[in-house]
Coordinates of C-alpha atoms and ligand atoms in Angstrom, one line a residue:
X21 CA 31.3 -69.0 9.0
X22 CA 29.5 -70.2 5.7
X23 CA 25.9 -68.9 4.9
X24 CA 24.2 -70.3 2.1
X25 CA 21.6 -68.2 0.3
X26 CA 19.0 -70.8 1.1
X27 CA 18.7 -74.3 2.5
X28 CA 15.7 -76.5 2.9
X29 CA 17.5 -78.8 5.5
X30 CA 16.1 -77.3 8.8
X31 CA 12.5 -77.5 7.4
X32 CA 13.0 -80.9 5.7
X33 CA 14.5 -82.5 8.9
X34 CA 11.5 -81.2 11.0
X35 CA 8.8 -82.5 8.5
X36 CA 10.6 -85.7 7.5
X37 CA 8.3 -87.9 9.6
X38 CA 5.1 -86.4 8.3
X39 CA 6.3 -86.2 4.7
X40 CA 7.5 -89.9 4.8
X41 CA 4.1 -91.2 6.2
X42 CA 2.4 -89.1 3.5
X43 CA 4.6 -90.8 0.8
X44 CA 3.8 -94.3 2.2
X45 CA 0.2 -93.7 2.3
X46 CA 0.0 -92.4 -1.3
X47 CA 2.2 -95.3 -2.4
X48 CA 0.0 -97.8 -0.8
X49 CA -3.0 -96.2 -2.4
X50 CA -1.6 -96.8 -5.8
X51 CA -3.4 -93.6 -7.1
X52 CA -1.0 -91.0 -8.4
X53 CA -3.0 -88.6 -10.5
X54 CA -6.2 -86.6 -9.5
X55 CA -6.8 -88.5 -6.3
X56 CA -7.8 -87.6 -2.8
X57 CA -4.7 -85.6 -1.9
X58 CA -5.3 -83.2 -4.9
X59 CA -8.9 -82.9 -4.0
X60 CA -8.1 -82.2 -0.4
X61 CA -5.3 -79.7 -1.2
X62 CA -7.6 -77.7 -3.6
X63 CA -10.1 -77.3 -0.8
X64 CA -7.6 -76.5 1.8
X65 CA -5.7 -74.0 -0.3
X66 CA -8.9 -72.2 -1.5
X67 CA -9.9 -71.9 2.1
X68 CA -6.5 -70.6 3.2
X69 CA -6.6 -67.9 0.5
X70 CA -10.1 -67.0 0.9
X71 CA -11.4 -68.1 -2.5
X72 CA -14.3 -70.4 -3.5
X73 CA -12.2 -72.5 -6.0
X74 CA -8.8 -73.8 -6.4
X75 CA -7.3 -75.8 -9.3
X76 CA -4.0 -77.6 -8.9
X77 CA -1.9 -77.4 -12.0
X78 CA 1.6 -78.3 -13.2
X79 CA 3.6 -75.3 -12.3
X80 CA 3.3 -71.5 -11.8
X81 CA 3.9 -70.6 -15.5
X82 CA 1.1 -72.9 -16.6
X83 CA -1.1 -71.3 -13.9
X84 CA -0.8 -67.9 -15.6
X85 CA -1.1 -69.3 -19.0
X86 CA -4.3 -71.2 -18.1
X87 CA -5.7 -68.0 -16.3
X88 CA -5.0 -65.9 -19.6
X89 CA -6.7 -68.6 -21.7
X90 CA -9.7 -68.8 -19.4
X91 CA -10.2 -65.1 -19.7
X92 CA -10.2 -65.4 -23.5
X93 CA -7.0 -63.4 -23.8
X94 CA -4.8 -64.0 -27.0
X95 CA -3.8 -62.5 -30.3
X96 CA -4.2 -58.8 -30.6
X97 CA -4.7 -58.2 -26.9
X98 CA -2.3 -56.2 -24.7
X99 CA -1.6 -57.3 -21.1
X100 CA 0.2 -54.8 -18.7
X101 CA 2.8 -56.5 -16.5
X102 CA 5.6 -55.3 -14.3
X103 CA 8.9 -54.6 -16.0
X104 CA 10.8 -56.3 -13.1
X105 CA 9.4 -59.7 -12.4
X106 CA 10.6 -63.3 -13.0
X107 CA 10.3 -64.0 -16.6
X108 CA 7.4 -66.6 -16.3
X109 CA 4.8 -63.8 -15.9
X110 CA 5.8 -62.3 -19.2
X111 CA 6.4 -65.7 -21.0
X112 CA 2.8 -66.7 -20.2
X113 CA 1.4 -63.6 -22.0
X114 CA 3.6 -64.3 -25.1
X115 CA 2.7 -68.0 -25.1
X116 CA -1.1 -67.2 -25.5
X117 CA -0.2 -64.9 -28.3
X118 CA -0.9 -61.6 -26.6
X119 CA 1.5 -58.6 -26.3
X120 CA 3.1 -57.9 -22.9
X121 CA 3.3 -54.2 -22.0
X122 CA 6.0 -53.7 -19.4
X123 CA 5.4 -51.0 -16.8
X124 CA 8.0 -49.8 -14.2
X125 CA 7.7 -50.3 -10.5
X126 CA 7.5 -48.0 -7.5
X127 CA 11.2 -47.8 -6.7
X128 CA 10.5 -48.0 -2.9
X129 CA 8.5 -51.3 -2.9
X130 CA 9.6 -52.7 -6.3
X131 CA 5.9 -53.5 -7.1
X132 CA 4.2 -52.1 -10.2
X133 CA 3.4 -48.4 -10.0
X134 CA -0.3 -47.6 -10.4
X135 CA 0.6 -44.2 -11.7
X136 CA 2.7 -45.7 -14.4
X137 CA 0.0 -48.3 -15.3
X138 CA -2.3 -45.5 -16.3
X139 CA 0.1 -44.2 -19.0
X140 CA 0.1 -47.6 -20.8
X141 CA -3.7 -48.4 -21.1
X142 CA -4.8 -48.4 -24.7
X143 CA -7.9 -49.6 -26.4
X144 CA -6.2 -53.0 -26.9
X145 CA -5.5 -53.5 -23.0
X146 CA -7.4 -56.5 -21.8
X147 CA -5.9 -57.2 -18.5
X148 CA -3.3 -56.3 -15.8
X149 CA -1.1 -59.0 -14.1
X150 CA 0.1 -57.8 -10.7
X151 CA 3.0 -59.6 -9.3
X152 CA 3.4 -59.3 -5.3
X153 CA 7.0 -59.2 -5.8
X154 CA 9.4 -60.6 -3.1
X155 CA 6.5 -61.2 -0.8
X156 CA 4.7 -57.8 -0.4
X157 CA 1.3 -57.1 -1.9
X158 CA 1.0 -54.6 -4.7
X159 CA -1.3 -51.4 -4.3
X160 CA -4.5 -53.3 -4.8
X161 CA -7.0 -50.6 -4.1
X162 CA -5.6 -48.2 -6.6
X163 CA -5.0 -51.0 -9.1
X164 CA -8.5 -52.4 -8.7
X165 CA -10.0 -49.1 -9.4
X166 CA -8.0 -48.8 -12.7
X167 CA -9.3 -52.3 -13.6
X168 CA -12.8 -51.3 -13.0
X169 CA -12.7 -47.9 -14.7
X170 CA -11.3 -49.4 -17.8
X171 CA -13.2 -52.6 -17.8
X172 CA -10.1 -54.9 -17.6
X173 CA -9.4 -58.3 -16.1
X174 CA -7.1 -58.6 -13.1
X175 CA -4.7 -61.5 -12.7
X176 CA -2.6 -61.8 -9.5
X177 CA 0.8 -63.7 -9.8
X178 CA 1.2 -64.7 -6.3
X179 CA 4.2 -67.1 -6.8
X180 CA 6.3 -65.1 -4.3
X181 CA 3.6 -64.2 -1.9
X182 CA 1.6 -67.1 -0.5
X183 CA 0.0 -65.8 2.7
X184 CA 0.7 -62.1 2.1
X185 CA -2.1 -59.8 3.4
X186 CA -3.4 -56.4 2.1
X187 CA -5.8 -54.7 4.3
X188 CA -6.9 -58.0 6.1
X189 CA -7.3 -60.0 2.9
X190 CA -4.8 -62.5 1.5
X191 CA -3.3 -61.8 -2.0
X192 CA -4.9 -64.1 -4.5
X193 CA -8.4 -63.2 -3.3
X194 CA -8.5 -59.8 -5.3
X195 CA -8.1 -60.9 -8.9
X196 CA -10.5 -62.4 -11.4
X197 CA -8.0 -65.2 -11.4
X198 CA -4.9 -65.7 -9.2
X199 CA -1.9 -67.8 -9.7
X200 CA 0.5 -69.6 -7.4
X201 CA 3.7 -71.6 -7.9
X202 CA 4.8 -74.4 -5.5
X203 CA 8.4 -74.5 -6.9
X204 CA 10.5 -75.9 -4.0
X205 CA 12.1 -72.5 -3.3
X206 CA 8.9 -70.7 -2.9
X207 CA 7.4 -69.9 0.4
X208 CA 5.2 -72.8 0.1
X209 CA 7.1 -75.3 -1.8
X210 CA 6.6 -78.9 -3.0
X211 CA 9.3 -81.5 -3.5
X212 CA 9.2 -80.8 -7.2
X213 CA 7.0 -78.6 -9.6
X214 CA 3.6 -77.6 -8.8
X215 CA 1.1 -74.7 -9.2
X216 CA -2.4 -73.7 -8.5
X217 CA -5.0 -71.3 -9.8
X218 CA -7.7 -69.7 -7.4
X219 CA -10.9 -67.9 -8.3
X220 CA -14.3 -67.0 -7.0
X221 CA -15.8 -67.5 -10.5
X222 CA -17.4 -70.9 -11.3
X223 CA -17.0 -70.4 -15.0
X224 CA -13.2 -69.7 -14.7
X225 CA -12.8 -72.7 -12.4
X226 CA -14.5 -74.9 -15.0
X227 CA -12.4 -73.5 -17.9
X228 CA -9.1 -73.8 -16.1
X229 CA -9.9 -77.3 -14.8
X230 CA -10.9 -78.5 -18.2
X231 CA -8.1 -76.9 -20.2
X232 CA -5.5 -78.3 -17.6
X233 CA -6.7 -81.8 -18.2
X234 CA -6.8 -82.4 -22.0
X235 CA -9.8 -80.1 -22.5
X236 CA -11.9 -82.8 -21.0
X237 CA -14.9 -82.4 -18.8
X238 CA -15.6 -86.1 -18.7
X239 CA -13.3 -89.0 -19.2
X240 CA -12.6 -89.2 -23.0
X241 CA -14.9 -86.3 -23.7
X242 CA -12.9 -83.3 -25.0
X243 CA -14.5 -79.9 -25.3
X244 CA -11.3 -77.8 -25.9
X245 CA -7.9 -78.5 -27.3
X246 CA -6.4 -78.6 -23.9
X247 CA -3.2 -79.3 -22.2
X248 CA -1.8 -81.7 -19.6
X249 CA -0.9 -79.6 -16.6
X250 CA -1.9 -81.2 -13.4
X251 CA -0.8 -81.1 -9.8
X252 CA 0.8 -84.4 -9.1
X253 CA -0.9 -86.4 -6.3
X254 CA 2.3 -87.0 -4.5
X255 CA 3.1 -83.3 -4.6
X256 CA -0.3 -82.5 -3.4
X257 CA 0.2 -84.8 -0.4
X258 CA 3.4 -82.9 0.5
X259 CA 1.7 -79.7 0.1
X260 CA -1.1 -80.8 2.4
X261 CA 1.5 -81.4 5.1
X262 CA 3.4 -78.2 4.4
X263 CA 0.1 -76.1 4.5
X264 CA -0.5 -77.0 8.0
X265 CA 2.8 -75.3 8.9
X266 CA 2.7 -72.3 6.5
X267 CA 2.1 -69.9 9.3
X268 CA 5.2 -71.0 11.3
X269 CA 7.2 -71.0 8.1
X270 CA 6.1 -67.3 7.4
X271 CA 6.7 -66.3 11.1
X272 CA 10.1 -67.6 11.0
X273 CA 10.9 -65.5 7.8
X274 CA 9.5 -62.5 9.5
X275 CA 11.8 -63.2 12.5
X276 CA 14.9 -63.2 10.4
X277 CA 13.7 -60.1 8.4
X278 CA 13.1 -58.1 11.4
X279 CA 16.6 -58.9 12.7
X280 CA 18.0 -57.6 9.5
X281 CA 16.0 -54.7 9.5
X282 CA 16.9 -53.7 13.1
X283 CA 20.5 -54.7 12.9
X284 CA 21.7 -53.5 9.4
X285 CA 23.0 -50.0 9.9
X286 CA 25.1 -49.0 6.9
X287 CA 24.4 -45.9 4.9
X288 CA 25.6 -47.6 1.7
X289 CA 22.7 -50.1 2.0
X290 CA 19.1 -49.4 1.3
X291 CA 16.8 -51.7 3.3
X292 CA 13.3 -52.8 2.0
X293 CA 10.3 -50.8 2.7
X294 CA 7.0 -52.5 3.7
X295 CA 3.8 -50.1 3.4
X296 CA 1.9 -49.9 6.6
X297 CA -1.4 -51.3 5.3
X298 CA 0.0 -54.7 4.4
X299 CA 2.6 -57.3 5.5
X300 CA 5.6 -58.8 4.0
X301 CA 6.1 -62.5 3.8
X302 CA 9.8 -62.1 2.9
X303 CA 10.1 -64.6 0.1
X304 CA 13.1 -62.4 -0.9
X305 CA 14.9 -59.8 1.4
X306 CA 16.0 -57.4 -1.2
X307 CA 18.4 -54.6 -0.5
X308 CA 19.7 -52.1 -2.9
X309 CA 23.2 -50.6 -3.2
X310 CA 25.1 -48.5 -5.8
X311 CA 28.1 -50.8 -5.6
X312 CA 26.2 -54.0 -5.9
X313 CA 28.6 -56.3 -7.6
X314 CA 31.5 -55.2 -5.3
X315 CA 29.4 -55.6 -2.3
X316 CA 28.2 -59.1 -3.5
X317 CA 31.8 -60.1 -4.0
X318 CA 32.7 -58.7 -0.4
X319 CA 29.9 -60.8 1.1
X320 CA 31.2 -63.9 -0.8
X321 CA 34.6 -63.4 0.3
X322 CA 33.2 -63.5 3.9
X323 CA 31.5 -66.8 3.2
X324 CA 27.9 -65.3 2.6
X325 CA 26.0 -66.4 -0.5
X326 CA 23.6 -64.0 -2.1
X327 CA 21.5 -63.8 -5.4
X328 CA 20.3 -61.1 -7.6
X329 CA 16.6 -60.9 -8.5
X330 CA 16.9 -60.3 -11.4
X331 CA 20.3 -59.6 -13.0
X332 CA 18.9 -58.9 -16.5
X333 CA 15.6 -57.1 -16.9
X334 CA 13.0 -58.6 -19.2
X335 CA 13.3 -56.2 -22.0
X336 CA 17.1 -57.0 -22.2
X337 CA 16.7 -60.7 -22.2
X338 CA 17.9 -62.5 -25.3
X339 CA 14.6 -64.1 -25.8
X340 CA 12.7 -60.7 -25.9
X341 CA 15.2 -58.7 -27.9
X342 CA 13.2 -59.0 -31.2
X343 CA 10.0 -58.0 -29.4
X344 CA 11.2 -54.6 -28.7
X345 CA 9.5 -54.4 -25.3
X346 CA 9.5 -51.2 -23.4
X347 CA 13.2 -51.0 -22.1
X348 CA 12.5 -49.0 -18.9
X349 CA 14.9 -47.2 -16.5
X350 CA 13.3 -48.6 -13.3
X351 CA 13.6 -52.1 -14.1
X352 CA 17.3 -51.7 -15.4
X353 CA 18.3 -49.8 -12.3
X354 CA 16.9 -52.5 -10.1
X355 CA 18.9 -55.2 -12.1
X356 CA 22.0 -53.2 -11.3
X357 CA 21.5 -52.4 -7.7
X358 CA 19.4 -55.2 -6.2
X359 CA 20.8 -57.9 -4.0
X360 CA 18.9 -60.7 -1.9
X361 CA 20.3 -61.6 1.4
X362 CA 20.3 -65.3 2.8
X363 CA 16.9 -66.0 4.4
X364 CA 15.8 -69.5 5.2
X365 CA 13.6 -71.4 7.7
X366 CA 15.6 -72.1 10.9
X367 CA 18.4 -69.6 10.2
X368 CA 20.2 -69.4 13.6
X369 CA 20.6 -66.2 15.5
X370 CA 24.5 -66.7 15.2
X371 CA 24.1 -66.9 11.4
X372 CA 21.9 -63.8 11.2
X373 CA 24.1 -61.8 13.4
X374 CA 27.1 -62.9 11.4
X375 CA 25.5 -61.5 8.2
X376 CA 24.5 -58.3 9.9
X377 CA 28.0 -57.9 11.3
X378 CA 29.7 -58.4 8.0
X379 CA 27.4 -55.9 6.3
X380 CA 27.9 -53.3 8.9
X381 CA 31.5 -53.6 8.5
X382 CA 31.3 -53.0 4.7
Ligands
PLP408 C1 8.4 -68.7 -9.6 C2 7.7 -67.7 -10.3 C3 6.8 -68.0 -11.4 C4 6.8 -69.4 -12.1 O1 6.5 -70.5 -11.3 P1 7.0 -71.9 -11.8 O2 6.3 -72.9 -10.9 O3 8.6 -72.0 -11.5 O4 6.7 -72.1 -13.2 C5 5.9 -67.1 -11.9 N1 6.1 -65.8 -11.4 C6 6.9 -65.5 -10.3 C7 6.8 -64.0 -10.0 C8 7.7 -66.3 -9.8 O5 8.5 -66.0 -8.9

């Protein structure tokens, strides 16, 4: 049997009639930037997350960059960020001129450790960016207490955790500003690039909205030296279709993850742990094993594709070698031991059971 790491085919086939109809209606409207689909998506998504405001932007990286700029973070400021995230989270900090301060995760959940955060707060610290890695919320109560005690800003990077819940609230509703990506592979994915910023603060809504549209509050009236980072009207239309199916899409990921959790019984494989006061939306099903490369090769030889999230920790990335970032043990260990199993909408029971069987025979 051949098992891809991921495929959109099952979902794309199911949604094709609705997506095609949406395309046709936008095509006929002849309106492709900042039209009624973007408007509607911003309303729908704000409501889904439980925030007052949502601004569609070009992608997830821009969402984080715009959030930092709206909070006035730049040169001379330090921003605390997980040592084991996708590089975009850290790039955004560098690109506004601030200094990323890497902090190691809790090795059980892979999310930033609040105990470790405390060690790295200085008088230059302005903000913490939490990442709800792989689809599970970080420790929000403890982190929000640190934020409050030290008068910091909180940004949530929710690119892997659309719909994830912490103590009955969706992630994205805790931060001063929260950021989402709609890259096709994310749990809510467009048919190209896309992103969003959500907030409950009217001033931040205005700043992000304006900065993302040439610094313009009215047409040809520019109050900031802004950017062009807008959620495309077509992508917003497709996202409006997909958002109505997001719960089914998440439930299906949970179905597959629970089969893995119940079926994989191999002492060499460490299964993911979900804390009891939150759920997991399984953007990534991350296991750990000491013999990762050999195990990945074994799965490959049995027709099962996997990925590593991420094979090189940020401190060790070539782009950051001159920055001399905190080269921490936890991030390095995860880069050596982590492996992500295949998990995609519509994955059949036969496919799941085949993966479980091959793993149990390792
Ligand atoms: C995907 C991702 C991003 C970046 O999103 P893009 O839309 O690809 O720019 C940022 N942070 C995390 C944690 C991600 O997984």
